[in-house]
Amino acid sequence: MVTKEDVMSALQKVVDPELDMDIVTLGMVRGVSVEGGNVSVDIALTSESCPLAGRIKDEVESALSSLDGVSSVAVEAVVMNDEERSALIEKLKEKRKTLPMPGKLPKQGIKRILAVLSGKGGVGKSSVTAMIAVGMQRRGLKVGILDADITGPSIPKIFGVNEMPFVLEGKIIPATSSKGIKIISMNLLLGKEETPVIWRGPLVSTAIKQFYTDVDWSELDYLLVDLPPGTSDAQLTVLQLLPVDGIVVVTSPQELAGIIVAKAVQMSRMLAVPIVGVLENMSYVQCPKCGEIIRLFGDSRGKLMAEQINTQFLGSLPIDPALSAACDHGKIEEYSNKAFEEVVEKLVS
Ligand code: ADP
């Protein structure tokens, strides 16, 4: 006769592929009933639209059907209540504490990897990443950009690149800008810029890892990683995963730069990756007629921040309509700006 214990131990072998833990430990088995050889289970899923629902259900069915004495299996998928969800989150937190720091991936032929970080979206992180790449390329350096901003990938648009990467001998050949900057971005794989991407955390890490390991970057002097905006777990995961040499922090005067920089410092300490510079974007406007500089948001705070954390201030960049036009038209490689050239010079030196 099959018992409830038999059923539970069979269910312990069913693993949620995304959370990488068995469904019993995750508290997803809400109820089990055994009547003779008839077994029925209620599996509580994290959401109604859980993309793995079908797979988990199939695995539960097959795990239970193979038990001796089982004649029928009924699996009902239900949605977790708040209490179950909180318990699951606690389990995941516990698990994370016991995990070793993920091993960093090998460096391959890349000399330096710099990650570009900002506290929130819209401060110009992607434009700045693109401009740094362009400045480096103009200095004769070989540059690549890994667009890790999976949910808002804008790098291909800024470079006017839309060629689909292809696979050759097991490696993804990245797209190349007109001046030879190698680019990989989710946008290139999706084909359409407008396609919204709704990613679940662990899949984001997997995609970024693949962008790094499966792409043929060949020899590069610099790989720039355009991180998703923010200073939370998503950015930390990327920084943990890739063998990043340094972090460049982009702020804008409207941002609470102090908070962002403090968070970046915390990350940098946790990961033992230095902050190589702070850059303030959209700092001022310069009158095109008389050249007067107008600081719309008051004095620059980026410099003070950089000093406080003992890193170099890479400079302040103006709000420049020519830059946004260049980004909008995919012509960043034709744009140049003195303030920006100085930033790149500092960074490279
Ligand atoms: P983020 O990556 O931080 O979300 P983006 O680089 O996508 O920000 O920039 C947001 C918008 O602001 C874009 O339209 C971009 O062209 C524009 N932008 C960024 N920096 C500047 C600047 N210094 N002057 C004018 N426009 C800018």
Coordinates of C-alpha atoms and ligand atoms in Angstrom, one line a residue:
M1 CA 0.0 0.0 0.0
V2 CA 1.2 3.4 -0.9
T3 CA 1.4 5.9 2.0
K4 CA 1.5 9.7 2.3
E5 CA 5.1 9.5 3.3
D6 CA 5.9 7.6 0.1
V7 CA 4.2 10.3 -1.9
M8 CA 6.1 13.1 -0.1
S9 CA 9.4 11.4 -0.6
A10 CA 8.7 11.0 -4.3
L11 CA 7.7 14.6 -4.5
Q12 CA 11.0 15.6 -2.9
K13 CA 12.6 14.5 -6.2
V14 CA 10.7 17.0 -8.2
V15 CA 12.7 20.2 -8.5
D16 CA 11.5 23.6 -9.6
P17 CA 14.0 24.3 -12.4
E18 CA 13.9 28.0 -11.9
L19 CA 14.3 28.1 -8.2
D20 CA 16.5 25.0 -8.2
M21 CA 15.0 23.5 -5.0
D22 CA 12.5 20.6 -4.6
I23 CA 8.9 21.4 -4.4
V24 CA 8.4 20.0 -0.9
T25 CA 11.1 22.2 0.6
L26 CA 9.7 25.1 -1.3
G27 CA 6.3 24.5 0.4
M28 CA 4.6 24.0 -3.0
V29 CA 2.8 20.8 -2.0
R30 CA -0.3 22.1 -0.4
G31 CA -2.2 18.9 0.1
V32 CA -1.9 15.2 -0.5
S33 CA -4.6 12.6 -0.2
V34 CA -4.1 8.9 -0.7
E35 CA -7.1 6.5 -1.0
G36 CA -6.1 3.1 -1.9
G37 CA -4.1 3.4 -5.0
N38 CA -5.6 6.8 -5.9
V39 CA -3.3 9.7 -5.1
S40 CA -4.2 13.4 -5.5
V41 CA -2.0 16.4 -4.8
D42 CA -2.5 20.1 -4.8
I43 CA 0.6 22.0 -6.1
A44 CA 0.7 25.6 -5.2
L45 CA 2.5 27.7 -7.9
T46 CA 4.0 31.1 -7.4
S47 CA 1.7 32.7 -10.0
E48 CA -1.3 31.8 -12.2
S49 CA 0.8 32.4 -15.3
C50 CA 3.8 30.4 -14.0
P51 CA 5.5 29.4 -17.3
L52 CA 6.8 26.2 -15.7
A53 CA 3.4 25.0 -14.4
G54 CA 3.0 22.3 -17.2
R55 CA 6.5 21.0 -16.6
I56 CA 6.1 20.7 -12.8
K57 CA 2.7 19.0 -13.2
D58 CA 4.1 16.5 -15.6
E59 CA 7.1 15.7 -13.3
V60 CA 4.8 15.3 -10.3
E61 CA 2.6 12.9 -12.3
S62 CA 5.5 10.8 -13.5
A63 CA 7.2 10.7 -10.1
L64 CA 3.9 9.5 -8.4
S65 CA 2.8 7.1 -11.2
S66 CA 6.0 5.2 -10.9
L67 CA 5.4 4.4 -7.2
D68 CA 4.4 0.8 -6.4
G69 CA 0.7 0.5 -5.6
V70 CA -0.4 3.7 -7.3
S71 CA -3.2 3.3 -9.8
S72 CA -4.2 6.9 -10.5
V73 CA -2.7 10.3 -10.0
A74 CA -4.6 13.6 -10.0
V75 CA -2.6 16.8 -9.9
E76 CA -4.3 20.1 -9.2
A77 CA -2.4 23.3 -9.8
V78 CA -3.4 26.2 -7.5
V79 CA -1.9 29.6 -6.8
M80 CA 0.0 30.3 -3.6
N81 CA -1.6 32.4 -0.9
D82 CA 0.4 35.3 0.7
E83 CA 1.5 33.1 3.6
E84 CA 2.8 30.4 1.3
R85 CA 4.6 33.0 -0.8
S86 CA 6.3 34.6 2.2
A87 CA 7.4 31.2 3.4
L88 CA 8.9 30.4 0.0
I89 CA 10.7 33.7 -0.1
E90 CA 12.2 32.9 3.3
K91 CA 13.4 29.6 2.0
L92 CA 15.1 31.2 -0.9
K93 CA 16.8 33.7 1.3
E94 CA 18.1 30.9 3.6
K95 CA 19.4 29.1 0.6
R96 CA 21.1 32.2 -0.7
K97 CA 23.0 32.6 2.5
T98 CA 24.5 29.1 2.3
L99 CA 25.5 29.5 -1.3
P100 CA 29.1 30.1 -2.1
M101 CA 29.8 33.3 -4.1
P102 CA 29.4 32.2 -7.7
G103 CA 32.7 31.4 -9.3
K104 CA 33.7 34.1 -11.7
L105 CA 33.9 33.1 -15.3
P106 CA 37.2 33.0 -17.0
K107 CA 38.5 36.2 -18.7
Q108 CA 39.1 34.7 -22.1
G109 CA 40.8 37.1 -24.5
I110 CA 39.4 40.2 -22.8
K111 CA 41.9 42.5 -21.1
R112 CA 39.5 44.6 -19.0
I113 CA 35.9 44.5 -18.2
L114 CA 34.1 47.6 -17.0
A115 CA 30.5 47.7 -15.7
V116 CA 28.5 50.9 -16.1
L117 CA 26.1 51.4 -13.2
S118 CA 23.4 54.0 -12.4
G119 CA 20.9 54.4 -9.6
K120 CA 17.9 54.7 -11.9
G121 CA 16.9 54.6 -15.5
G122 CA 17.0 57.6 -17.7
V123 CA 20.2 59.2 -16.4
G124 CA 22.0 58.3 -19.6
K125 CA 23.8 55.1 -18.6
S126 CA 23.5 53.5 -22.0
S127 CA 24.4 56.7 -23.9
V128 CA 27.4 57.1 -21.7
T129 CA 28.4 53.4 -22.2
A130 CA 28.1 53.9 -25.9
M131 CA 30.2 57.1 -25.8
I132 CA 32.9 55.5 -23.7
A133 CA 33.1 52.7 -26.3
V134 CA 33.3 55.1 -29.1
G135 CA 36.0 57.2 -27.4
M136 CA 38.0 54.0 -26.7
Q137 CA 37.6 52.8 -30.3
R138 CA 38.8 56.2 -31.5
R139 CA 42.0 55.6 -29.5
G140 CA 42.6 52.5 -31.5
L141 CA 41.4 50.1 -28.7
K142 CA 39.3 47.0 -29.5
V143 CA 36.0 47.4 -27.7
G144 CA 32.9 45.3 -27.1
I145 CA 29.6 46.1 -25.4
L146 CA 27.6 43.5 -23.5
D147 CA 24.1 45.0 -23.1
A148 CA 23.0 43.5 -19.8
D149 CA 20.1 45.9 -19.5
I150 CA 17.9 43.0 -20.6
T151 CA 14.5 44.7 -20.0
G152 CA 15.4 48.0 -21.7
P153 CA 18.2 47.1 -24.2
S154 CA 19.0 50.3 -26.1
I155 CA 22.6 49.8 -27.2
P156 CA 21.8 48.5 -30.7
K157 CA 19.5 51.5 -31.4
I158 CA 22.2 54.0 -30.3
F159 CA 24.6 52.4 -32.8
G160 CA 22.0 51.9 -35.5
V161 CA 22.8 48.2 -35.5
N162 CA 20.2 45.6 -36.2
E163 CA 22.0 42.6 -37.7
M164 CA 21.0 39.4 -36.1
P165 CA 23.9 37.6 -34.4
F166 CA 24.5 34.1 -35.7
V167 CA 26.2 31.0 -34.5
L168 CA 29.4 29.7 -36.0
E169 CA 31.2 26.7 -34.6
G170 CA 29.2 26.8 -31.4
K171 CA 29.9 30.5 -30.7
I172 CA 27.6 33.5 -31.1
I173 CA 29.1 36.0 -33.5
P174 CA 28.1 39.4 -32.1
A175 CA 26.9 42.3 -34.3
T176 CA 29.4 44.9 -35.2
S177 CA 29.0 48.7 -35.4
S178 CA 30.1 50.6 -38.4
K179 CA 33.4 51.4 -36.7
G180 CA 34.0 47.8 -35.5
I181 CA 32.6 47.8 -31.9
K182 CA 31.2 44.4 -31.1
I183 CA 27.7 44.4 -29.6
I184 CA 25.5 41.8 -28.1
S185 CA 22.1 42.6 -26.8
M186 CA 18.8 41.0 -26.3
N187 CA 17.3 43.4 -28.8
L188 CA 19.3 41.9 -31.6
L189 CA 18.0 38.4 -30.8
L190 CA 14.4 39.5 -30.5
G191 CA 14.4 41.2 -33.8
K192 CA 11.9 43.9 -33.0
E193 CA 12.9 46.8 -30.8
E194 CA 9.4 47.1 -29.4
T195 CA 9.1 43.5 -28.2
P196 CA 8.8 43.8 -24.4
V197 CA 10.7 41.3 -22.4
I198 CA 9.4 40.1 -19.1
W199 CA 12.1 38.1 -17.5
R200 CA 12.2 36.2 -14.3
G201 CA 15.4 36.9 -12.2
P202 CA 17.3 33.6 -12.7
L203 CA 16.7 33.6 -16.4
V204 CA 18.2 37.1 -16.6
S205 CA 21.4 35.8 -15.0
T206 CA 21.5 32.8 -17.4
A207 CA 21.1 35.1 -20.5
I208 CA 23.8 37.4 -19.3
K209 CA 26.1 34.5 -18.6
Q210 CA 25.5 33.2 -22.1
F211 CA 26.2 36.7 -23.5
Y212 CA 29.5 36.5 -21.9
T213 CA 30.6 32.9 -22.4
D214 CA 28.9 31.9 -25.6
V215 CA 29.8 35.0 -27.6
D216 CA 32.9 35.1 -29.7
W217 CA 34.4 38.3 -28.3
S218 CA 37.8 37.4 -29.7
E219 CA 40.6 39.7 -28.4
L220 CA 39.3 42.9 -26.7
D221 CA 41.0 45.6 -24.9
Y222 CA 37.8 46.5 -23.1
L223 CA 34.4 44.9 -22.7
L224 CA 31.8 47.4 -21.4
V225 CA 28.8 46.0 -19.6
D226 CA 25.7 48.1 -19.6
L227 CA 24.0 47.0 -16.4
P228 CA 20.3 47.2 -15.8
P229 CA 19.5 50.5 -13.9
G230 CA 19.5 50.3 -10.1
T231 CA 21.7 49.1 -7.3
S232 CA 19.9 46.0 -6.2
D233 CA 20.2 42.2 -6.5
A234 CA 20.0 42.2 -10.3
Q235 CA 23.1 44.3 -10.7
L236 CA 24.9 42.4 -7.9
T237 CA 24.2 39.1 -9.7
V238 CA 25.8 40.4 -12.9
L239 CA 28.8 41.8 -11.1
Q240 CA 29.2 38.5 -9.2
L241 CA 29.0 36.5 -12.4
L242 CA 31.4 38.3 -14.7
P243 CA 35.1 38.9 -14.0
V244 CA 34.5 42.7 -13.8
D245 CA 37.6 44.8 -13.2
G246 CA 35.9 48.0 -12.4
I247 CA 32.7 49.9 -12.0
V248 CA 31.9 53.2 -13.6
V249 CA 29.1 55.1 -11.8
V250 CA 26.9 57.4 -13.9
T251 CA 24.7 59.9 -12.0
S252 CA 22.7 62.9 -12.9
P253 CA 22.3 66.0 -10.7
Q254 CA 18.6 65.2 -10.2
E255 CA 19.4 61.9 -8.7
L256 CA 20.1 61.4 -5.0
A257 CA 23.7 60.9 -6.1
G258 CA 24.8 60.4 -2.5
I259 CA 22.6 57.4 -2.0
I260 CA 23.5 55.8 -5.3
V261 CA 27.2 56.3 -4.7
A262 CA 26.9 54.8 -1.2
K263 CA 25.2 51.8 -2.6
A264 CA 27.7 51.4 -5.3
V265 CA 30.5 51.6 -2.7
Q266 CA 28.7 48.9 -0.7
M267 CA 28.5 46.7 -3.8
S268 CA 32.1 47.3 -4.7
R269 CA 33.3 46.3 -1.2
M270 CA 31.1 43.1 -1.2
L271 CA 32.5 42.1 -4.5
A272 CA 36.0 43.4 -4.2
V273 CA 35.7 45.3 -7.5
P274 CA 36.8 48.9 -7.4
I275 CA 34.8 51.9 -8.5
V276 CA 37.0 53.4 -11.2
G277 CA 35.2 56.6 -11.6
V278 CA 32.1 58.7 -11.1
L279 CA 30.6 60.6 -14.0
E280 CA 27.8 63.2 -13.8
N281 CA 25.6 63.3 -16.9
M282 CA 23.2 66.1 -17.8
S283 CA 25.0 68.4 -15.5
Y284 CA 24.5 71.7 -17.3
V285 CA 23.5 73.3 -20.6
Q286 CA 25.8 75.5 -22.6
C287 CA 24.2 78.4 -24.5
P288 CA 25.0 77.8 -28.2
K289 CA 25.2 81.6 -28.8
C290 CA 27.3 83.0 -25.9
G291 CA 28.8 79.8 -24.5
E292 CA 27.5 80.5 -21.0
I293 CA 27.1 77.5 -18.8
I294 CA 23.8 77.1 -17.0
R295 CA 23.6 74.6 -14.2
L296 CA 19.9 73.8 -14.1
F297 CA 20.1 71.7 -11.0
G298 CA 22.7 73.6 -9.0
D299 CA 26.3 72.8 -8.4
S300 CA 27.7 69.5 -9.5
R301 CA 27.8 67.0 -6.6
G302 CA 29.5 64.2 -8.5
K303 CA 32.9 65.6 -7.8
L304 CA 32.4 65.8 -4.1
M305 CA 31.0 62.2 -4.1
A306 CA 34.0 60.9 -6.0
E307 CA 36.3 62.6 -3.5
Q308 CA 34.4 61.2 -0.5
I309 CA 34.8 57.7 -1.8
N310 CA 38.3 58.2 -3.0
T311 CA 37.8 57.6 -6.6
Q312 CA 38.4 59.8 -9.6
F313 CA 35.7 62.2 -10.9
L314 CA 35.6 61.5 -14.6
G315 CA 33.8 64.7 -15.3
S316 CA 30.4 66.4 -15.9
L317 CA 28.7 66.1 -19.3
P318 CA 26.3 68.7 -20.6
I319 CA 22.8 68.2 -21.8
D320 CA 23.4 68.1 -25.5
P321 CA 20.6 67.9 -28.0
A322 CA 23.2 66.7 -30.6
L323 CA 23.8 63.7 -28.4
S324 CA 20.2 62.7 -28.0
A325 CA 19.7 63.1 -31.7
A326 CA 22.8 61.0 -32.4
C327 CA 21.4 58.3 -30.1
D328 CA 18.0 58.5 -31.6
H329 CA 19.3 58.1 -35.1
G330 CA 21.8 55.4 -34.4
K331 CA 24.7 57.7 -35.2
I332 CA 26.6 57.8 -31.9
E333 CA 29.8 57.0 -33.8
E334 CA 29.6 60.4 -35.6
Y335 CA 29.1 62.3 -32.3
S336 CA 31.9 64.0 -30.5
N337 CA 32.2 66.3 -27.6
K338 CA 35.2 67.7 -25.8
A339 CA 33.9 67.1 -22.3
F340 CA 33.4 63.5 -23.3
E341 CA 36.8 63.0 -24.8
E342 CA 38.3 64.1 -21.4
V343 CA 36.2 61.5 -19.6
V344 CA 37.5 58.7 -21.9
E345 CA 41.0 59.9 -21.5
K346 CA 40.8 59.7 -17.7
L347 CA 39.2 56.3 -17.8
V348 CA 41.7 54.8 -20.2
S349 CA 44.7 56.3 -18.5
Ligands
ADP1 P1 19.6 55.1 -19.3 O1 20.5 54.0 -19.9 O2 20.2 55.6 -18.0 O3 18.2 54.6 -19.1 P2 19.8 56.5 -21.8 O4 21.2 56.4 -22.1 O5 18.8 55.5 -22.5 O6 19.5 56.3 -20.2 O7 19.3 58.0 -22.0 C1 17.9 58.4 -21.8 C2 17.6 59.5 -22.8 O8 18.4 60.7 -22.5 C3 18.0 59.1 -24.2 O9 17.0 59.6 -25.1 C4 19.3 59.8 -24.5 O10 19.5 60.1 -25.8 C5 19.2 61.0 -23.6 N1 20.4 61.6 -23.1 C6 21.3 60.9 -22.3 N2 22.4 61.7 -22.0 C7 22.1 62.9 -22.6 C8 22.8 64.2 -22.6 N3 24.0 64.3 -22.0 N4 22.3 65.1 -23.4 C9 21.1 65.0 -24.0 N5 20.4 63.8 -24.0 C10 20.9 62.8 -23.3

